[in-house]
Coordinates of C-alpha atoms (C1' of nucleotides) in Angstrom, one line a residue:
Chain T
M29 CA 46.6 -10.1 -102.4
M30 CA 44.0 -8.0 -100.7
H31 CA 44.0 -6.9 -97.2
H32 CA 40.7 -7.2 -95.4
D33 CA 39.3 -10.1 -97.4
R34 CA 36.8 -10.3 -94.5
V35 CA 33.5 -8.7 -95.2
H36 CA 33.6 -5.0 -94.7
A37 CA 30.8 -2.6 -95.4
L38 CA 33.1 -0.5 -97.6
N39 CA 34.2 -3.4 -99.8
P40 CA 32.1 -2.3 -102.8
L41 CA 33.6 1.2 -102.5
V42 CA 37.1 -0.2 -102.5
S43 CA 36.3 -2.4 -105.5
S44 CA 35.0 0.6 -107.4
L45 CA 38.3 2.4 -106.8
L46 CA 40.4 -0.7 -107.7
V47 CA 38.7 -0.9 -111.1
R48 CA 40.4 2.3 -112.2
D49 CA 43.9 2.1 -110.6
R50 CA 46.0 -0.1 -108.3
L51 CA 46.1 1.1 -104.7
T52 CA 49.0 0.4 -102.3
P53 CA 48.2 -1.7 -99.2
E54 CA 48.6 1.5 -97.2
E55 CA 46.0 3.3 -99.3
I56 CA 43.5 0.5 -99.0
E57 CA 44.1 0.4 -95.3
A58 CA 43.5 4.1 -95.1
V59 CA 40.1 3.7 -96.7
F60 CA 39.1 0.7 -94.6
A61 CA 40.3 2.7 -91.5
L62 CA 37.9 5.5 -92.2
P63 CA 35.5 5.7 -89.2
F64 CA 31.9 5.7 -90.3
Q65 CA 28.4 5.6 -89.0
V66 CA 25.6 3.6 -90.7
K67 CA 22.2 5.1 -91.3
T68 CA 19.2 3.7 -93.0
F69 CA 16.3 5.3 -94.9
T70 CA 13.0 4.2 -96.3
R71 CA 11.9 4.8 -99.9
D72 CA 11.4 8.5 -100.8
Q73 CA 13.2 9.9 -97.8
T74 CA 15.6 12.7 -98.5
M75 CA 19.1 11.6 -97.3
V76 CA 21.0 14.8 -98.0
R77 CA 19.2 18.1 -98.3
E78 CA 20.3 20.8 -100.7
M79 CA 22.0 23.9 -99.3
E80 CA 22.6 22.3 -95.9
Q81 CA 26.0 22.9 -94.5
L82 CA 27.7 19.4 -94.7
H83 CA 30.2 17.8 -92.3
F84 CA 29.9 14.2 -93.5
S85 CA 29.9 12.5 -96.9
C86 CA 28.0 9.3 -97.5
V87 CA 28.8 6.0 -99.3
L88 CA 25.8 4.0 -100.5
L89 CA 26.0 0.6 -98.9
D90 CA 22.7 -0.8 -100.1
G91 CA 19.7 0.3 -102.2
V92 CA 19.2 2.8 -105.0
A93 CA 19.5 6.5 -104.6
G94 CA 19.0 9.5 -106.9
R95 CA 20.0 13.1 -107.2
A96 CA 17.0 15.4 -107.5
I97 CA 16.5 19.0 -108.5
Y98 CA 13.1 20.5 -108.0
A99 CA 11.9 22.9 -110.8
D100 CA 8.5 24.5 -111.5
K101 CA 7.4 21.6 -113.7
G102 CA 8.5 18.9 -111.3
R103 CA 11.4 16.9 -110.1
Q104 CA 14.4 16.2 -112.3
L105 CA 16.5 13.2 -111.4
T106 CA 20.0 13.8 -112.7
A107 CA 21.6 10.5 -111.8
I108 CA 20.9 7.3 -110.0
H109 CA 23.3 5.4 -107.8
V110 CA 24.0 1.9 -106.7
A111 CA 25.8 0.2 -103.9
G112 CA 29.4 1.2 -103.6
D113 CA 28.9 4.6 -105.0
W114 CA 30.4 7.4 -102.9
I115 CA 27.3 9.4 -103.7
D116 CA 28.1 12.4 -101.6
L117 CA 31.8 12.9 -102.2
H118 CA 30.9 16.1 -103.9
G119 CA 29.7 17.5 -100.6
F120 CA 33.2 17.2 -99.2
L121 CA 34.4 20.2 -101.2
L122 CA 31.2 21.8 -102.2
K123 CA 30.2 22.1 -98.5
K124 CA 26.6 22.7 -99.7
L125 CA 24.9 20.5 -102.3
D126 CA 23.0 22.0 -105.2
H127 CA 20.5 19.2 -105.1
N128 CA 18.8 16.6 -102.9
I129 CA 19.9 13.0 -102.5
V130 CA 16.8 10.8 -102.2
A131 CA 16.3 7.2 -101.4
L132 CA 14.6 5.5 -104.4
S133 CA 14.4 2.3 -102.5
P134 CA 15.2 1.4 -98.9
C135 CA 18.8 2.5 -98.5
S136 CA 21.7 2.2 -96.1
I137 CA 24.6 4.6 -96.2
A138 CA 27.9 5.1 -94.4
L139 CA 28.6 8.6 -93.1
I140 CA 32.2 9.6 -93.2
S141 CA 33.4 12.8 -91.7
H142 CA 35.0 15.5 -93.9
R143 CA 37.7 15.8 -91.2
A144 CA 38.8 12.2 -92.1
L145 CA 38.7 13.0 -95.8
I146 CA 41.0 16.1 -95.3
G147 CA 43.4 13.6 -93.6
I148 CA 43.3 11.4 -96.6
S149 CA 43.9 14.2 -99.0
E150 CA 46.9 15.5 -97.0
E151 CA 48.5 12.2 -96.6
F152 CA 47.7 10.2 -99.7
P153 CA 47.9 12.3 -102.9
H154 CA 47.5 9.3 -105.2
L155 CA 44.5 8.0 -103.4
T156 CA 43.1 11.5 -103.5
R157 CA 43.4 11.5 -107.2
V158 CA 41.6 8.2 -107.5
L159 CA 38.8 9.6 -105.4
W160 CA 38.7 12.7 -107.5
L161 CA 38.5 10.5 -110.6
S162 CA 35.4 8.9 -109.2
T163 CA 33.6 12.3 -109.1
L164 CA 34.8 12.9 -112.7
V165 CA 33.0 9.7 -113.8
D166 CA 29.8 11.0 -112.1
A167 CA 30.1 14.1 -114.4
A168 CA 30.6 11.8 -117.4
I169 CA 27.4 9.9 -116.4
H170 CA 25.6 13.3 -116.3
R171 CA 26.8 14.0 -119.9
Q172 CA 25.4 10.7 -121.1
Q173 CA 22.1 11.4 -119.4
L174 CA 22.1 14.8 -121.2
T175 CA 22.5 12.9 -124.4
N176 CA 19.8 10.5 -123.4
I177 CA 17.3 13.3 -122.8
G178 CA 18.5 15.6 -125.6
R179 CA 19.4 13.4 -128.5
R180 CA 18.1 9.9 -128.0
N181 CA 14.5 8.8 -128.2
P182 CA 12.9 7.6 -125.0
I183 CA 13.2 3.9 -125.7
E184 CA 16.9 4.2 -126.6
A185 CA 17.5 6.3 -123.5
M186 CA 15.9 3.7 -121.3
V187 CA 17.9 0.9 -122.8
H188 CA 21.0 3.0 -122.5
L189 CA 20.3 3.4 -118.8
A190 CA 19.8 -0.3 -118.4
C191 CA 23.1 -1.0 -120.1
E192 CA 24.9 1.6 -117.9
I193 CA 23.5 0.2 -114.6
Y194 CA 24.3 -3.4 -115.8
V195 CA 27.9 -2.4 -116.4
R196 CA 28.3 -0.4 -113.3
R197 CA 26.9 -3.1 -111.1
K198 CA 29.0 -5.8 -112.8
S199 CA 32.1 -3.6 -112.3
V200 CA 31.8 -3.7 -108.5
G201 CA 30.8 -7.4 -108.4
L202 CA 27.1 -6.9 -107.5
D203 CA 25.7 -9.4 -110.0
A204 CA 26.7 -12.6 -111.7
G205 CA 24.2 -13.1 -114.5
P206 CA 22.3 -10.9 -117.0
T207 CA 19.6 -10.0 -114.4
F208 CA 19.7 -7.2 -111.9
P209 CA 17.2 -5.2 -109.8
L210 CA 16.3 -1.7 -110.8
P211 CA 13.5 -0.8 -108.5
L212 CA 12.4 2.5 -110.0
T213 CA 8.8 3.4 -110.3
Q214 CA 7.5 4.7 -113.6
N215 CA 7.3 8.0 -111.8
D216 CA 11.0 7.9 -111.0
L217 CA 11.7 7.1 -114.6
A218 CA 9.6 10.0 -115.8
D219 CA 11.6 12.4 -113.6
L220 CA 14.8 10.8 -114.8
F221 CA 14.1 11.3 -118.5
G222 CA 12.1 14.5 -118.3
L223 CA 8.9 12.8 -119.6
S224 CA 5.4 12.2 -118.3
L225 CA 4.4 9.2 -116.3
V226 CA 2.0 8.2 -119.0
H227 CA 4.6 8.3 -121.7
I228 CA 7.0 6.2 -119.7
S229 CA 4.3 3.6 -119.4
R230 CA 3.8 3.5 -123.1
T231 CA 7.5 3.5 -123.8
L232 CA 8.0 0.6 -121.5
R233 CA 5.3 -1.3 -123.4
E234 CA 7.2 -0.7 -126.6
L235 CA 10.5 -1.7 -124.9
R236 CA 9.0 -5.0 -123.7
A237 CA 8.6 -5.9 -127.4
L238 CA 12.4 -5.8 -127.8
P239 CA 13.9 -9.3 -127.8
F240 CA 17.2 -8.5 -126.0
I241 CA 15.8 -6.9 -122.9
Q242 CA 13.2 -7.7 -120.2
W243 CA 12.1 -5.0 -117.8
G244 CA 9.3 -5.4 -115.3
Q245 CA 8.6 -5.6 -111.6
G246 CA 11.7 -3.6 -110.9
I247 CA 13.9 -6.3 -112.5
V248 CA 15.9 -6.0 -115.7
T249 CA 17.4 -8.8 -117.7
L250 CA 19.7 -8.2 -120.6
T251 CA 19.4 -11.4 -122.6
S252 CA 21.8 -9.9 -125.1
F253 CA 23.9 -7.0 -123.7
D254 CA 25.6 -6.6 -127.1
E255 CA 22.3 -6.1 -129.0
A256 CA 21.0 -3.8 -126.3
A257 CA 24.2 -1.7 -126.4
A258 CA 24.1 -1.5 -130.2
F259 CA 20.4 -0.5 -130.1
A260 CA 21.0 2.3 -127.6
G261 CA 24.4 3.5 -128.8
F262 CA 25.9 2.5 -125.5
S263 CA 29.7 2.3 -125.2
P264 CA 31.1 1.8 -121.7
D265 CA 34.1 4.1 -122.4
Y266 CA 32.7 7.0 -120.4
L267 CA 32.6 4.9 -117.2
N268 CA 36.4 4.8 -117.4
L269 CA 36.6 1.2 -116.2
F270 CA 40.2 0.5 -116.9
E271 CA 43.2 0.2 -114.6
Q272 CA 45.7 2.9 -115.3
P273 CA 48.1 5.0 -113.3
R274 CA 46.4 8.2 -112.2
Chain A
M261 CA 48.1 41.3 -101.7
M262 CA 48.5 39.5 -104.9
H263 CA 51.6 38.3 -106.4
H264 CA 51.9 38.7 -110.1
D265 CA 49.7 41.7 -110.5
R266 CA 51.2 41.9 -113.9
V267 CA 49.2 40.6 -116.8
H268 CA 49.5 36.8 -117.0
A269 CA 47.6 34.5 -119.3
L270 CA 46.5 32.4 -116.4
N271 CA 45.0 35.3 -114.4
P272 CA 41.3 34.4 -115.1
L273 CA 42.1 30.9 -114.0
V274 CA 43.5 32.0 -110.7
S275 CA 40.6 34.4 -110.2
S276 CA 38.2 31.5 -110.7
L277 CA 40.0 29.6 -108.0
L278 CA 40.2 32.6 -105.6
V279 CA 36.4 33.0 -105.8
R280 CA 36.0 29.8 -103.9
D281 CA 38.8 29.7 -101.4
R282 CA 41.8 31.7 -100.2
L283 CA 45.1 30.5 -101.6
T284 CA 48.5 31.0 -100.0
P285 CA 51.1 33.0 -102.0
E286 CA 53.0 29.7 -102.5
E287 CA 49.9 28.1 -104.0
I288 CA 49.3 31.0 -106.3
E289 CA 52.9 31.0 -107.3
A290 CA 52.7 27.3 -108.1
V291 CA 49.8 27.9 -110.5
F292 CA 51.6 30.8 -112.2
A293 CA 54.7 28.8 -112.4
L294 CA 53.0 26.0 -114.4
P295 CA 54.7 25.8 -117.8
F296 CA 52.3 26.0 -120.6
Q297 CA 52.0 26.3 -124.3
V298 CA 49.4 28.4 -126.1
K299 CA 47.5 27.1 -129.1
T300 CA 44.7 28.8 -131.1
F301 CA 41.8 27.3 -133.0
T302 CA 39.2 28.6 -135.4
R303 CA 35.5 28.1 -135.0
D304 CA 34.2 24.5 -135.2
Q305 CA 37.7 23.0 -134.8
T306 CA 37.9 20.1 -132.4
M307 CA 40.4 21.0 -129.7
V308 CA 40.4 17.7 -127.8
R309 CA 39.2 14.5 -129.4
E310 CA 37.4 11.8 -127.5
M311 CA 39.2 8.6 -126.6
E312 CA 42.6 10.1 -127.4
Q313 CA 45.3 9.3 -124.8
L314 CA 46.0 12.7 -123.1
H315 CA 49.2 14.1 -121.7
F316 CA 48.1 17.7 -121.5
S317 CA 45.2 19.6 -120.0
C318 CA 43.9 22.9 -121.4
V319 CA 42.8 26.1 -119.8
L320 CA 40.6 28.3 -122.0
L321 CA 42.3 31.7 -122.4
D322 CA 39.9 33.3 -124.8
G323 CA 36.7 32.4 -126.7
V324 CA 33.8 30.0 -126.2
A325 CA 34.2 26.2 -126.1
G326 CA 31.8 23.4 -125.8
R327 CA 31.7 19.7 -124.8
A328 CA 30.1 17.6 -127.6
I329 CA 28.8 14.1 -127.7
Y330 CA 27.8 12.7 -131.1
A331 CA 24.6 10.5 -131.1
D332 CA 22.6 9.1 -134.0
K333 CA 20.2 12.0 -133.9
G334 CA 22.9 14.6 -133.9
R335 CA 25.3 16.4 -131.6
Q336 CA 24.6 17.0 -128.0
L337 CA 26.5 19.9 -126.4
T338 CA 26.6 19.2 -122.7
A339 CA 28.3 22.4 -121.5
I340 CA 29.8 25.6 -122.8
H341 CA 32.9 27.2 -121.3
V342 CA 34.3 30.8 -121.1
A343 CA 37.7 32.2 -120.6
G344 CA 39.4 31.1 -117.4
D345 CA 37.7 27.7 -117.3
W346 CA 40.1 24.8 -117.0
I347 CA 38.1 23.0 -119.6
D348 CA 40.1 19.9 -119.7
L349 CA 41.1 19.3 -116.1
H350 CA 39.0 16.1 -116.4
G351 CA 41.4 14.7 -118.8
F352 CA 44.2 14.8 -116.2
L353 CA 42.7 11.8 -114.4
L354 CA 40.3 10.3 -117.0
K355 CA 43.3 10.0 -119.4
K356 CA 40.8 9.7 -122.2
L357 CA 37.8 12.0 -122.6
D358 CA 34.4 10.6 -123.2
H359 CA 33.5 13.6 -125.4
N360 CA 35.0 16.1 -127.8
I361 CA 35.9 19.7 -126.9
V362 CA 35.1 22.0 -129.8
A363 CA 35.8 25.7 -130.4
L364 CA 32.4 27.5 -130.7
S365 CA 34.2 30.7 -131.5
P366 CA 37.9 31.4 -132.3
C367 CA 39.7 30.1 -129.2
S368 CA 43.0 30.2 -127.5
I369 CA 44.0 27.7 -124.9
A370 CA 47.0 27.0 -122.6
L371 CA 48.2 23.4 -122.6
I372 CA 49.6 22.2 -119.3
S373 CA 51.3 18.9 -118.9
H374 CA 49.8 16.2 -116.7
R375 CA 53.3 15.7 -115.3
A376 CA 53.2 19.3 -113.8
L377 CA 49.7 18.6 -112.4
I378 CA 50.9 15.5 -110.7
G379 CA 53.6 17.7 -109.1
I380 CA 50.9 20.1 -107.8
S381 CA 48.8 17.2 -106.4
E382 CA 51.8 15.8 -104.6
E383 CA 53.0 19.0 -103.1
F384 CA 49.9 21.1 -102.6
P385 CA 47.0 19.1 -101.1
H386 CA 44.9 22.1 -100.4
L387 CA 45.4 23.6 -103.9
T388 CA 44.5 20.2 -105.2
R389 CA 41.2 20.2 -103.4
V390 CA 40.4 23.6 -104.9
L391 CA 41.1 22.3 -108.4
W392 CA 39.0 19.2 -107.6
L393 CA 36.3 21.6 -106.5
S394 CA 36.3 23.3 -109.8
T395 CA 35.5 20.0 -111.6
L396 CA 32.7 19.4 -109.1
V397 CA 31.1 22.7 -110.2
D398 CA 31.3 21.5 -113.8
A399 CA 29.1 18.6 -112.7
A400 CA 26.7 20.9 -111.0
I401 CA 26.4 22.8 -114.2
H402 CA 25.6 19.6 -116.0
R403 CA 22.8 19.0 -113.5
Q404 CA 21.3 22.3 -114.2
Q405 CA 21.5 21.7 -117.9
L406 CA 19.7 18.4 -117.3
T407 CA 17.0 20.3 -115.5
N408 CA 16.9 22.8 -118.4
I409 CA 16.3 20.1 -121.0
G410 CA 14.2 17.8 -118.9
R411 CA 12.0 20.1 -116.7
R412 CA 12.1 23.6 -118.0
N413 CA 10.5 24.9 -121.2
P414 CA 12.9 26.1 -123.9
I415 CA 12.5 29.8 -123.2
E416 CA 13.1 29.4 -119.5
A417 CA 16.1 27.1 -120.3
M418 CA 17.6 29.8 -122.6
V419 CA 17.1 32.5 -120.0
H420 CA 18.6 30.2 -117.4
L421 CA 21.7 29.7 -119.6
A422 CA 22.0 33.5 -120.1
C423 CA 21.9 34.0 -116.3
E424 CA 24.5 31.4 -115.7
I425 CA 27.0 32.7 -118.2
Y426 CA 26.4 36.2 -116.9
V427 CA 27.2 35.2 -113.4
R428 CA 30.2 33.0 -114.4
R429 CA 31.7 35.7 -116.5
K430 CA 31.2 38.3 -113.8
S431 CA 32.8 36.0 -111.2
V432 CA 36.1 36.0 -113.0
G433 CA 35.9 39.7 -113.9
L434 CA 35.3 39.4 -117.6
D435 CA 32.5 42.0 -117.9
A436 CA 31.5 45.2 -116.1
G437 CA 27.9 45.9 -117.3
P438 CA 24.8 43.9 -118.1
T439 CA 26.0 43.1 -121.6
F440 CA 28.2 40.2 -122.6
P441 CA 29.1 38.2 -125.8
L442 CA 27.6 34.8 -126.3
P443 CA 28.6 34.0 -129.9
L444 CA 26.6 30.8 -130.3
T445 CA 24.8 30.0 -133.5
Q446 CA 21.2 28.8 -133.4
N447 CA 22.6 25.5 -134.5
D448 CA 24.8 25.4 -131.4
L449 CA 21.8 26.4 -129.2
A450 CA 19.8 23.6 -130.8
D451 CA 22.5 21.1 -129.9
L452 CA 22.8 22.5 -126.4
F453 CA 19.1 22.2 -125.6
G454 CA 18.3 19.1 -127.6
L455 CA 15.9 20.9 -129.9
S456 CA 15.7 21.6 -133.6
L457 CA 17.2 24.6 -135.2
V458 CA 13.8 25.8 -136.4
H459 CA 12.4 25.6 -132.9
I460 CA 15.3 27.6 -131.5
S461 CA 14.6 30.3 -134.0
R462 CA 11.0 30.5 -132.9
T463 CA 11.9 30.4 -129.2
L464 CA 14.4 33.2 -129.7
R465 CA 11.7 35.3 -131.3
E466 CA 9.5 34.7 -128.2
L467 CA 12.4 35.5 -125.9
R468 CA 13.0 38.8 -127.7
A469 CA 9.6 39.9 -126.5
L470 CA 10.7 39.6 -122.9
P471 CA 11.5 43.0 -121.4
F472 CA 14.4 42.0 -119.1
I473 CA 16.6 40.4 -121.7
Q474 CA 18.0 41.2 -125.2
W475 CA 19.6 38.5 -127.2
G476 CA 20.8 38.9 -130.7
Q477 CA 23.9 39.0 -132.9
G478 CA 25.7 36.9 -130.4
I479 CA 25.3 39.5 -127.7
V480 CA 23.2 39.3 -124.6
T481 CA 22.1 42.1 -122.3
L482 CA 20.3 41.4 -119.1
T483 CA 18.6 44.7 -118.4
S484 CA 17.2 43.1 -115.2
F485 CA 19.1 40.2 -114.0
D486 CA 16.7 39.7 -111.1
E487 CA 13.7 39.5 -113.3
A488 CA 15.5 37.1 -115.6
A489 CA 16.6 34.9 -112.8
A490 CA 13.0 34.8 -111.3
F491 CA 11.6 34.0 -114.8
A492 CA 14.0 31.1 -115.3
G493 CA 14.2 29.8 -111.8
F494 CA 17.9 30.6 -111.7
S495 CA 19.7 30.6 -108.4
P496 CA 23.5 30.9 -108.5
D497 CA 24.0 28.6 -105.5
Y498 CA 25.1 25.7 -107.7
L499 CA 28.1 27.7 -109.0
N500 CA 29.4 27.6 -105.5
L501 CA 30.7 31.1 -105.7
F502 CA 31.6 31.7 -102.1
E503 CA 35.0 31.8 -100.3
Q504 CA 35.2 29.0 -97.8
P505 CA 37.9 26.7 -96.5
R506 CA 38.0 23.5 -98.6
Chain J
dC194 C1' 29.2 39.4 -157.5
dG195 C1' 28.5 34.9 -156.1
dA196 C1' 28.7 31.1 -152.6
dG197 C1' 28.1 29.3 -148.3
dG198 C1' 26.6 29.7 -143.9
dT199 C1' 22.9 31.5 -141.0
dC200 C1' 18.3 32.9 -139.9
dT201 C1' 13.2 33.2 -140.7
dT202 C1' 8.7 31.6 -141.9
dG203 C1' 5.0 28.4 -143.4
dA204 C1' 2.6 24.0 -143.5
dA205 C1' 2.1 19.2 -142.3
dG206 C1' 2.6 15.7 -139.2
dA207 C1' 4.8 13.1 -135.3
dC208 C1' 5.5 13.0 -130.6
dG209 C1' 4.6 13.7 -126.0
dA210 C1' 1.5 16.1 -122.3
dT211 C1' -2.6 16.2 -120.1
dC212 C1' -7.0 14.7 -118.4
dA213 C1' -9.7 11.0 -117.0
dA214 C1' -11.1 6.5 -115.9
dC215 C1' -9.9 2.2 -114.4
dA216 C1' -7.0 -2.0 -113.2
dA217 C1' -3.5 -4.2 -110.6
dA218 C1' -0.4 -4.7 -106.7
dC219 C1' 0.7 -3.8 -102.1
dG220 C1' 0.4 -3.1 -97.2
dT221 C1' -2.2 -2.6 -93.1
dG222 C1' -5.4 -3.4 -89.7
dG223 C1' -9.5 -5.7 -88.5
Chain E
dC36 C1' -7.4 -14.2 -94.2
dC37 C1' -10.1 -10.8 -96.0
dA38 C1' -11.4 -5.9 -96.6
dC39 C1' -9.9 -1.7 -97.6
dG40 C1' -7.2 2.2 -99.0
dT41 C1' -3.1 3.7 -101.2
dT42 C1' 0.2 3.5 -104.5
dT43 C1' 1.5 2.1 -109.0
dG44 C1' 0.6 1.0 -113.7
dT45 C1' -2.5 0.9 -118.0
dT46 C1' -5.3 2.7 -121.7
dG47 C1' -8.0 6.0 -124.5
dA48 C1' -9.0 10.7 -126.3
dT49 C1' -7.6 15.3 -127.1
dC50 C1' -4.5 19.0 -127.4
dG51 C1' -0.2 21.5 -127.6
dT52 C1' 4.7 21.3 -128.6
dC53 C1' 8.3 20.4 -131.4
dT54 C1' 10.1 18.2 -135.8
dT55 C1' 10.6 17.9 -140.5
dC56 C1' 10.5 19.6 -145.0
dA57 C1' 10.8 23.3 -147.9
dA58 C1' 11.5 27.9 -149.6
dG59 C1' 13.3 32.2 -149.3
dA60 C1' 15.9 36.3 -146.9
dC61 C1' 20.0 37.9 -145.1
dC62 C1' 24.8 38.3 -144.3
dT63 C1' 29.6 37.8 -144.7
dC64 C1' 33.6 37.0 -147.1
dG65 C1' 36.1 35.4 -150.8

DNA sequence: CGAGGTCTTGAAGACGATCAACAAACGTGG
DNA sequence: CCACGTTTGTTGATCGTCTTCAAGACCTCG
């Protein structure tokens, strides 16, 4: 039985925690009791700027966000995030981010003060471990993206990404069927995979010839997730989507 | 004033924590009081295997270790680790790793039971946050490696790596001068940067023409760190090497 | 001394970048 | 509702980077 069955902005966040471990009613209450402030952004706005002293962390309530590092040769997107992701939990302890968080679609976020998070970490050691865990999964996602760029070819890498987003969205209950929105421009994809815009366009054309996936207009359909996963070498293990005492 | 000025195997670990925040004598004592068991490995041995249920985490006491993911096209090394790194702190909460940890040189590690870590996290919330922080820095290192592979050219990427290892080793007091060991084979470097062995060989030849860096026989000398950093676009910010309340 | 691992070099070809032109989609204001 | 400009996506041609294959040098350790 869940407390707060009512619609609450932080519901997807709590779902994402419950996927990985049971929480006590008190712990769930503690999360829902976090005071927050909602802020919205339009596409391409920077939501959190690198090297800024931070006093708030943000949970993505709606939209798609990305982590961006700017190098000489252009922008590198190191990860993309969907609703429910506590995108900026890193900032709680890092105090200054090493990268920018940008809105890749219109976004709304909940800002939660670090002071409140200190409170959680002092009072709820187990809940703290589950939050910690969620940042460890972010690192695992980075490792898969490294493998995508370093050791998978572009078309496999893109299918791998689609599989990952599909599973991540499913795990927090965002979609029912095989179709989900992924409103990234080809420019975004180029920066995500370290390729040129032109090459992404050609790779997408190739990808559209595959029978088990449709990708266009910012919408992806995995007509056969299993075939897609086999094609891309995707295994959901790294997302750590199993309930276990932490 | 430090407790335990005597030589203790976990000294580099404690140094690496103290770089980022003050710890109370009780917190330091709690770390030094962790029971551990030392294990040694030869080059190329797998120290932690992916998907194995874990009950211990390991701190690297000596040697160089790497995180490896195996894909169709070969191995991807996502990070390399030096003495003092709590390489396997992830495993404490993930319970199963998504990758292998391999010895890239002869290594010795200290195994620390998850039970003991639970104890720390229940009793020492602030120390827990500092440990959490160290895993967040690992993620930041992954992001830089993504930028290396995706948006820097190979020679810049390799100089960036040299700068990073130089700063990381300095920060835990491993070296005095501009020279440090980096016993990676060209094969390891290829897997780290997602390139072929042959191309690494040629890139190293180019790199050896640079005046501010020497790299050969597994030994790197940064005759001018500043020039190297400027060349590679390296800034140590992401390593979060500043003392601050967490 | 021989064997295996490591490194170097050359040559050929695949892959992806860049430049350039154009098409399609979208949003805005007239 | 259309006209227009801007953003996004497509295609072709050329060029540079990196891979692959192959051969040989070097090195270390039994």
